[in-house]
Coordinates of N, CA and C in Angstrom, one line a residue:
N172 N 0.8 -1.2 0.0 CA 0.0 0.0 0.0 C 0.9 1.2 0.0
L173 N 0.3 2.3 -0.4 CA 1.0 3.6 -0.4 C 1.1 4.2 1.0
G174 N 2.1 5.0 1.1 CA 2.3 5.7 2.4 C 3.1 6.9 2.1
Y175 N 3.8 7.4 3.1 CA 4.7 8.5 3.0 C 5.9 8.4 3.8
H176 N 7.0 9.1 3.5 CA 8.2 9.1 4.4 C 8.8 10.5 4.4
I177 N 9.5 10.7 5.5 CA 10.3 12.0 5.6 C 11.6 11.6 6.3
G178 N 12.6 12.2 5.9 CA 13.9 11.9 6.6 C 14.9 13.0 6.4
I179 N 16.1 12.7 7.0 CA 17.2 13.6 6.9 C 18.5 12.8 6.8
R180 N 19.4 13.3 6.0 CA 20.7 12.6 5.7 C 21.8 13.6 5.8
L181 N 22.9 13.2 6.3 CA 24.2 13.9 6.3 C 25.1 13.1 5.4
R182 N 25.9 13.8 4.5 CA 26.8 13.1 3.7 C 28.2 13.8 3.7
K183 N 29.2 12.9 3.4 CA 30.6 13.3 3.5 C 31.2 12.8 2.2
N184 N 31.9 13.7 1.5 CA 32.6 13.4 0.3 C 33.8 12.5 0.6
M185 N 33.9 11.3 0.1 CA 35.0 10.4 0.3 C 36.0 10.4 -0.8
S186 N 35.5 10.7 -2.1 CA 36.4 10.8 -3.2 C 35.6 11.6 -4.3
E187 N 36.1 11.7 -5.5 CA 35.4 12.5 -6.5 C 34.0 12.0 -6.8
N188 N 33.8 10.7 -6.8 CA 32.5 10.2 -7.1 C 31.8 9.4 -6.0
T189 N 32.4 9.3 -4.8 CA 31.8 8.5 -3.7 C 31.5 9.4 -2.5
Y190 N 30.3 9.2 -2.0 CA 29.9 9.9 -0.8 C 29.4 8.9 0.2
L191 N 29.8 9.1 1.5 CA 29.4 8.3 2.6 C 28.2 9.1 3.3
Y192 N 27.1 8.5 3.6 CA 26.1 9.2 4.2 C 25.4 8.4 5.4
G193 N 24.8 9.1 6.3 CA 24.1 8.5 7.4 C 22.8 9.3 7.5
G194 N 21.7 8.6 8.0 CA 20.5 9.3 8.1 C 19.5 8.5 9.0
I195 N 18.3 9.2 9.2 CA 17.2 8.6 9.9 C 15.9 9.1 9.1
A196 N 15.0 8.2 9.1 CA 13.7 8.5 8.3 C 12.5 7.9 9.1
F197 N 11.4 8.4 8.7 CA 10.1 7.9 9.2 C 9.2 7.5 8.1
H198 N 8.8 6.2 8.0 CA 8.0 5.7 6.9 C 6.7 5.3 7.6
R199 N 5.6 5.8 7.0 CA 4.2 5.4 7.5 C 3.4 4.8 6.3
F200 N 2.9 3.7 6.5 CA 2.1 3.0 5.5 C 0.6 3.2 5.7
N201 N -0.1 3.3 4.6 CA -1.6 3.5 4.8 C -2.2 2.4 5.6
Q202 N -3.3 2.8 6.3 CA -4.0 1.8 7.1 C -4.7 0.7 6.3
G203 N -4.5 -0.5 6.8 CA -5.2 -1.6 6.1 C -6.4 -1.9 6.9
T204 N -7.5 -2.3 6.2 CA -8.8 -2.6 6.9 C -9.1 -4.1 6.6
Y205 N -9.4 -4.9 7.6 CA -9.7 -6.3 7.5 C -10.9 -6.6 8.2
N206 N -11.8 -7.4 7.6 CA -13.1 -7.8 8.3 C -13.0 -9.2 8.7
L207 N -13.5 -9.6 9.8 CA -13.6 -10.9 10.3 C -15.1 -11.4 10.3
Y208 N -15.3 -12.5 9.6 CA -16.6 -13.0 9.5 C -16.8 -14.4 10.2
L209 N -18.0 -14.6 10.7 CA -18.4 -15.9 11.3 C -19.3 -16.6 10.3
T210 N -19.0 -17.8 9.9 CA -19.8 -18.5 9.0 C -20.6 -19.6 9.8
D211 N -21.9 -19.6 9.5 CA -22.8 -20.6 10.1 C -23.3 -21.5 9.0
N212 N -22.9 -22.7 9.0 CA -23.3 -23.6 7.9 C -24.1 -24.8 8.5
T213 N -24.8 -24.5 9.6 CA -25.7 -25.5 10.1 C -27.0 -25.6 9.4
N214 N -27.7 -26.7 9.4 CA -29.0 -26.8 8.7 C -28.9 -26.4 7.2
N215 N -27.8 -26.7 6.6 CA -27.6 -26.4 5.1 C -27.9 -24.9 4.9
N216 N -27.7 -24.1 5.8 CA -27.9 -22.7 5.7 C -26.6 -21.9 5.8
D217 N -25.9 -21.6 4.7 CA -24.6 -21.0 4.8 C -24.8 -19.5 4.9
T218 N -24.6 -18.9 6.1 CA -24.7 -17.5 6.3 C -23.4 -17.0 6.9
E219 N -23.0 -15.7 6.5 CA -21.9 -15.1 7.1 C -22.3 -13.8 7.8
E220 N -21.7 -13.6 9.0 CA -22.0 -12.4 9.7 C -20.6 -11.8 10.1
M221 N -20.5 -10.5 9.7 CA -19.3 -9.8 10.1 C -19.3 -9.5 11.6
I222 N -18.2 -10.0 12.3 CA -18.2 -9.8 13.7 C -17.2 -8.8 14.2
A223 N -16.2 -8.4 13.4 CA -15.2 -7.5 13.8 C -14.5 -6.9 12.5
T224 N -14.0 -5.6 12.7 CA -13.2 -5.0 11.7 C -11.9 -4.6 12.4
F225 N -10.8 -4.9 11.7 CA -9.5 -4.5 12.2 C -8.9 -3.5 11.3
Y226 N -8.1 -2.5 11.9 CA -7.4 -1.5 11.2 C -6.0 -1.6 11.6
S227 N -5.1 -1.8 10.7 CA -3.7 -2.1 10.9 C -2.9 -0.9 10.3
T228 N -1.9 -0.4 11.1 CA -1.0 0.7 10.7 C 0.4 0.2 11.0
T229 N 1.3 0.4 10.0 CA 2.7 0.0 10.2 C 3.6 1.3 10.0
N230 N 4.6 1.5 10.9 CA 5.6 2.5 10.8 C 6.9 1.9 10.8
I231 N 7.9 2.4 10.0 CA 9.2 1.9 10.0 C 10.2 3.1 10.1
I232 N 11.1 3.0 11.1 CA 12.1 4.0 11.3 C 13.5 3.4 11.0
P233 N 14.0 3.7 9.8 CA 15.4 3.2 9.6 C 16.5 4.2 10.0
I234 N 17.5 3.7 10.7 CA 18.7 4.4 11.0 C 19.7 3.8 10.1
S235 N 20.3 4.6 9.2 CA 21.1 4.0 8.1 C 22.4 4.7 7.9
I236 N 23.3 3.9 7.3 CA 24.6 4.4 6.8 C 24.8 3.7 5.4
G237 N 25.3 4.5 4.5 CA 25.5 3.9 3.1 C 26.4 4.7 2.3
I238 N 26.5 4.3 1.0 CA 27.3 5.0 0.0 C 26.6 5.3 -1.3
N239 N 26.8 6.5 -1.8 CA 26.3 6.9 -3.1 C 27.6 6.9 -4.0
Y240 N 27.5 6.2 -5.2 CA 28.6 6.2 -6.1 C 28.0 6.8 -7.4
Y241 N 28.6 7.9 -7.8 CA 28.2 8.7 -9.0 C 28.8 8.0 -10.3
L242 N 28.0 7.7 -11.2 CA 28.4 7.2 -12.5 C 28.7 8.4 -13.4
I243 N 27.9 9.5 -13.3 CA 28.1 10.7 -14.0 C 27.9 11.8 -12.9
K244 N 28.8 12.8 -13.0 CA 28.7 13.9 -12.0 C 29.1 15.2 -12.7
E245 N 28.1 15.9 -13.2 CA 28.3 17.2 -13.9 C 27.1 18.0 -13.5
L246 N 26.5 18.7 -14.4 CA 25.3 19.5 -14.1 C 24.2 18.6 -13.6
M247 N 24.1 17.4 -14.2 CA 23.2 16.3 -13.7 C 24.1 15.2 -13.3
G248 N 23.8 14.7 -12.1 CA 24.5 13.5 -11.6 C 23.7 12.3 -11.5
I249 N 24.2 11.2 -11.9 CA 23.5 9.9 -11.8 C 24.3 9.0 -10.9
Y250 N 23.6 8.4 -10.0 CA 24.3 7.6 -9.0 C 23.6 6.3 -8.6
I251 N 24.3 5.3 -8.1 CA 23.7 4.1 -7.5 C 24.0 4.2 -6.0
L252 N 23.2 3.5 -5.2 CA 23.4 3.6 -3.8 C 23.1 2.3 -3.1
G253 N 23.7 2.2 -2.0 CA 23.4 1.0 -1.1 C 23.7 1.4 0.3
N254 N 22.9 0.8 1.2 CA 23.1 1.1 2.6 C 22.7 0.0 3.5
I255 N 23.2 0.0 4.7 CA 22.7 -0.9 5.8 C 21.9 -0.1 6.8
S256 N 20.9 -0.7 7.4 CA 20.1 0.0 8.3 C 19.7 -0.8 9.5
Y257 N 19.4 -0.1 10.6 CA 18.7 -0.7 11.8 C 17.3 -0.2 11.8
N258 N 16.3 -1.1 11.6 CA 14.9 -0.7 11.4 C 14.1 -0.9 12.6
I259 N 13.5 0.1 13.1 CA 12.5 0.0 14.2 C 11.1 -0.1 13.5
I260 N 10.5 -1.3 13.7 CA 9.2 -1.6 13.0 C 8.1 -1.7 14.0
S261 N 7.1 -0.8 13.8 CA 6.0 -0.8 14.8 C 4.7 -1.0 14.0
T262 N 3.9 -2.0 14.5 CA 2.6 -2.2 13.9 C 1.5 -2.1 15.0
S263 N 0.5 -1.4 14.8 CA -0.6 -1.3 15.7 C -1.9 -1.7 15.1
I264 N -2.8 -2.3 15.9 CA -4.0 -2.7 15.4 C -5.1 -2.2 16.3
D265 N -6.1 -1.5 15.7 CA -7.3 -1.1 16.3 C -8.4 -2.0 15.8
Y266 N -9.4 -2.2 16.6 CA -10.5 -3.0 16.1 C -11.9 -2.5 16.6
E267 N -12.9 -2.8 15.9 CA -14.2 -2.5 16.2 C -15.0 -3.8 16.2
V268 N -15.6 -4.2 17.3 CA -16.3 -5.4 17.4 C -17.8 -5.2 17.2
K269 N -18.4 -6.0 16.3 CA -19.8 -5.9 16.0 C -20.7 -6.8 16.9
K270 N -20.1 -7.8 17.4 CA -20.8 -8.8 18.3 C -19.9 -9.1 19.5
I271 N -20.5 -9.4 20.6 CA -19.7 -9.6 21.8 C -18.9 -10.9 21.7
I272 N -17.6 -10.8 21.5 CA -16.8 -12.0 21.4 C -15.4 -11.6 22.1
T273 N -14.7 -12.7 22.4 CA -13.3 -12.5 22.9 C -12.4 -12.8 21.7
L274 N -11.5 -11.8 21.5 CA -10.5 -12.0 20.4 C -9.1 -12.2 21.0
P275 N -8.5 -13.3 20.8 CA -7.1 -13.5 21.3 C -6.1 -12.9 20.3
Y276 N -6.1 -11.6 20.2 CA -5.3 -11.0 19.2 C -4.3 -10.0 19.8
K277 N -3.1 -10.0 19.3 CA -2.1 -9.1 19.8 C -2.4 -7.7 19.2
I278 N -2.5 -6.7 20.0 CA -2.9 -5.4 19.5 C -1.7 -4.5 18.9
S279 N -0.5 -4.7 19.4 CA 0.6 -4.0 18.8 C 1.8 -4.8 18.8
S280 N 2.8 -4.4 18.0 CA 4.0 -5.1 17.9 C 5.1 -4.1 17.6
N281 N 6.2 -4.2 18.4 CA 7.4 -3.4 18.1 C 8.6 -4.3 18.0
K282 N 9.3 -4.2 16.9 CA 10.5 -5.1 16.7 C 11.6 -4.2 16.0
A283 N 12.8 -4.7 16.2 CA 13.9 -4.0 15.5 C 14.7 -5.0 14.8
R284 N 15.0 -4.7 13.5 CA 15.7 -5.7 12.6 C 16.7 -5.0 11.8
P285 N 17.8 -5.6 11.5 CA 18.8 -5.1 10.5 C 18.2 -5.3 9.1
G286 N 18.6 -4.4 8.2 CA 18.2 -4.5 6.8 C 19.1 -3.7 5.9
F287 N 18.7 -3.6 4.7 CA 19.5 -2.8 3.7 C 18.6 -2.3 2.6
D288 N 19.2 -1.3 1.9 CA 18.5 -0.7 0.7 C 19.4 -0.7 -0.5
I289 N 18.8 -0.8 -1.7 CA 19.6 -0.6 -2.9 C 18.7 0.4 -3.8
G290 N 19.4 1.2 -4.6 CA 18.6 2.1 -5.4 C 19.5 2.9 -6.4
A291 N 18.9 3.9 -6.9 CA 19.6 4.9 -7.8 C 18.9 6.2 -7.7
G292 N 19.7 7.2 -8.2 CA 19.1 8.6 -8.1 C 19.7 9.5 -9.1
I293 N 19.1 10.7 -9.3 CA 19.5 11.7 -10.2 C 19.6 13.0 -9.4
D294 N 20.7 13.8 -9.5 CA 20.8 15.1 -8.9 C 20.8 16.1 -10.0
F295 N 20.3 17.3 -9.8 CA 20.3 18.4 -10.7 C 20.9 19.6 -9.9
D296 N 22.1 20.1 -10.3 CA 22.8 21.2 -9.7 C 22.2 22.5 -10.1
L297 N 21.5 23.2 -9.2 CA 20.8 24.4 -9.5 C 21.6 25.6 -8.9
E298 N 22.9 25.5 -8.8 CA 23.8 26.5 -8.2 C 23.6 26.8 -6.7
L299 N 22.4 27.2 -6.3 CA 22.1 27.5 -4.9 C 21.8 26.2 -4.1
L300 N 21.3 25.2 -4.8 CA 21.0 24.0 -4.1 C 21.0 22.8 -5.1
L301 N 20.9 21.6 -4.6 CA 20.9 20.4 -5.4 C 19.6 19.8 -5.3
L302 N 18.9 19.6 -6.4 CA 17.6 18.9 -6.4 C 17.8 17.5 -6.7
N303 N 17.1 16.6 -6.0 CA 17.4 15.2 -6.0 C 16.1 14.3 -6.2
F304 N 16.2 13.4 -7.1 CA 15.1 12.4 -7.2 C 15.8 11.0 -7.0
E305 N 15.2 10.2 -6.2 CA 15.8 8.9 -5.8 C 14.8 7.8 -5.7
G306 N 15.1 6.6 -6.1 CA 14.3 5.4 -5.9 C 15.1 4.4 -5.2
R307 N 14.4 3.7 -4.2 CA 15.1 2.7 -3.4 C 14.2 1.5 -3.2
Y308 N 14.8 0.4 -3.0 CA 14.0 -0.8 -2.5 C 14.6 -1.2 -1.2
N309 N 13.7 -1.2 -0.2 CA 14.2 -1.5 1.2 C 13.8 -2.9 1.6
F310 N 14.8 -3.6 2.2 CA 14.6 -4.9 2.8 C 14.7 -4.7 4.3
S311 N 13.6 -4.5 5.0 CA 13.7 -4.0 6.3 C 13.7 -5.1 7.4
N312 N 13.4 -6.3 7.1 CA 13.4 -7.3 8.1 C 13.8 -8.7 7.6
I313 N 14.6 -8.8 6.7 CA 15.1 -10.1 6.2 C 16.0 -10.8 7.1
I314 N 16.8 -10.0 7.8 CA 17.8 -10.6 8.7 C 17.2 -10.6 10.1
G315 N 17.2 -11.8 10.8 CA 16.7 -11.9 12.2 C 15.2 -11.9 12.4
N316 N 14.4 -12.1 11.3 CA 13.0 -12.1 11.5 C 12.5 -13.5 12.1
D317 N 11.4 -13.5 12.7 CA 10.8 -14.7 13.3 C 10.2 -15.5 12.1
S318 N 10.1 -16.8 12.3 CA 9.6 -17.7 11.3 C 8.2 -17.4 10.8
D319 N 7.4 -16.8 11.6 CA 6.0 -16.5 11.2 C 5.9 -15.0 10.9
E320 N 7.0 -14.3 10.9 CA 6.9 -12.8 10.6 C 7.0 -12.6 9.1
P321 N 6.0 -11.9 8.6 CA 6.0 -11.6 7.1 C 7.1 -10.6 6.8
Y322 N 7.7 -10.7 5.6 CA 8.7 -9.7 5.2 C 8.1 -8.3 5.0
K323 N 8.8 -7.3 5.4 CA 8.3 -5.9 5.2 C 9.3 -5.2 4.3
N324 N 9.2 -5.5 3.0 CA 10.0 -4.9 2.0 C 9.1 -3.9 1.3
Y325 N 9.7 -2.8 0.9 CA 8.9 -1.7 0.2 C 9.8 -0.9 -0.6
A326 N 9.2 -0.2 -1.6 CA 9.9 0.7 -2.5 C 9.5 2.1 -2.1
I327 N 10.5 3.1 -2.3 CA 10.2 4.5 -2.0 C 10.7 5.3 -3.1
I328 N 10.1 6.4 -3.4 CA 10.5 7.4 -4.3 C 10.6 8.7 -3.5
T329 N 11.8 9.3 -3.6 CA 12.1 10.5 -2.8 C 12.4 11.7 -3.7
I330 N 11.9 12.8 -3.3 CA 12.3 14.1 -3.8 C 13.0 14.9 -2.7
G331 N 14.3 15.3 -2.9 CA 15.0 15.9 -1.9 C 15.8 17.2 -2.3
V332 N 16.2 17.9 -1.3 CA 17.0 19.1 -1.6 C 18.3 19.1 -0.7
T333 N 19.4 19.4 -1.3 CA 20.7 19.4 -0.6 C 21.1 20.9 -0.6
F334 N 21.5 21.4 0.6 CA 21.9 22.8 0.7 C 23.4 22.8 0.8

């Protein structure tokens, strides 16, 4: 699902075409809605009754360090990137019960997992500032996840400004 992110990065020139950077960001994904139904198939009468609605929200806060390597660096710069990150993953679930029932359901989850990103970007040097467009694919919980934990991989597109 779609969401949004905001972040800040600091970078240090390591060579003519290589930059080391570190940063922190906040990623919030759109709320998912899930309905729980009770099926009654007694007396050959198949009926379904909605008994609860769940609303799930996931936030990921990556703390990262990585490298940008410029393939072209002139008025327009084209680069590839890679980084490692420590991801704080928070999922919360709200629910609305339509019928009096007991739900053995975990309401929130907070986990931290190492991960990494790969991607590419384009910079435009506008003299006073650097305008940046970047695409990344994040692998936020491949390392150290529980056997029943779904992968939380996602793609982001960023528009940034460097002063």
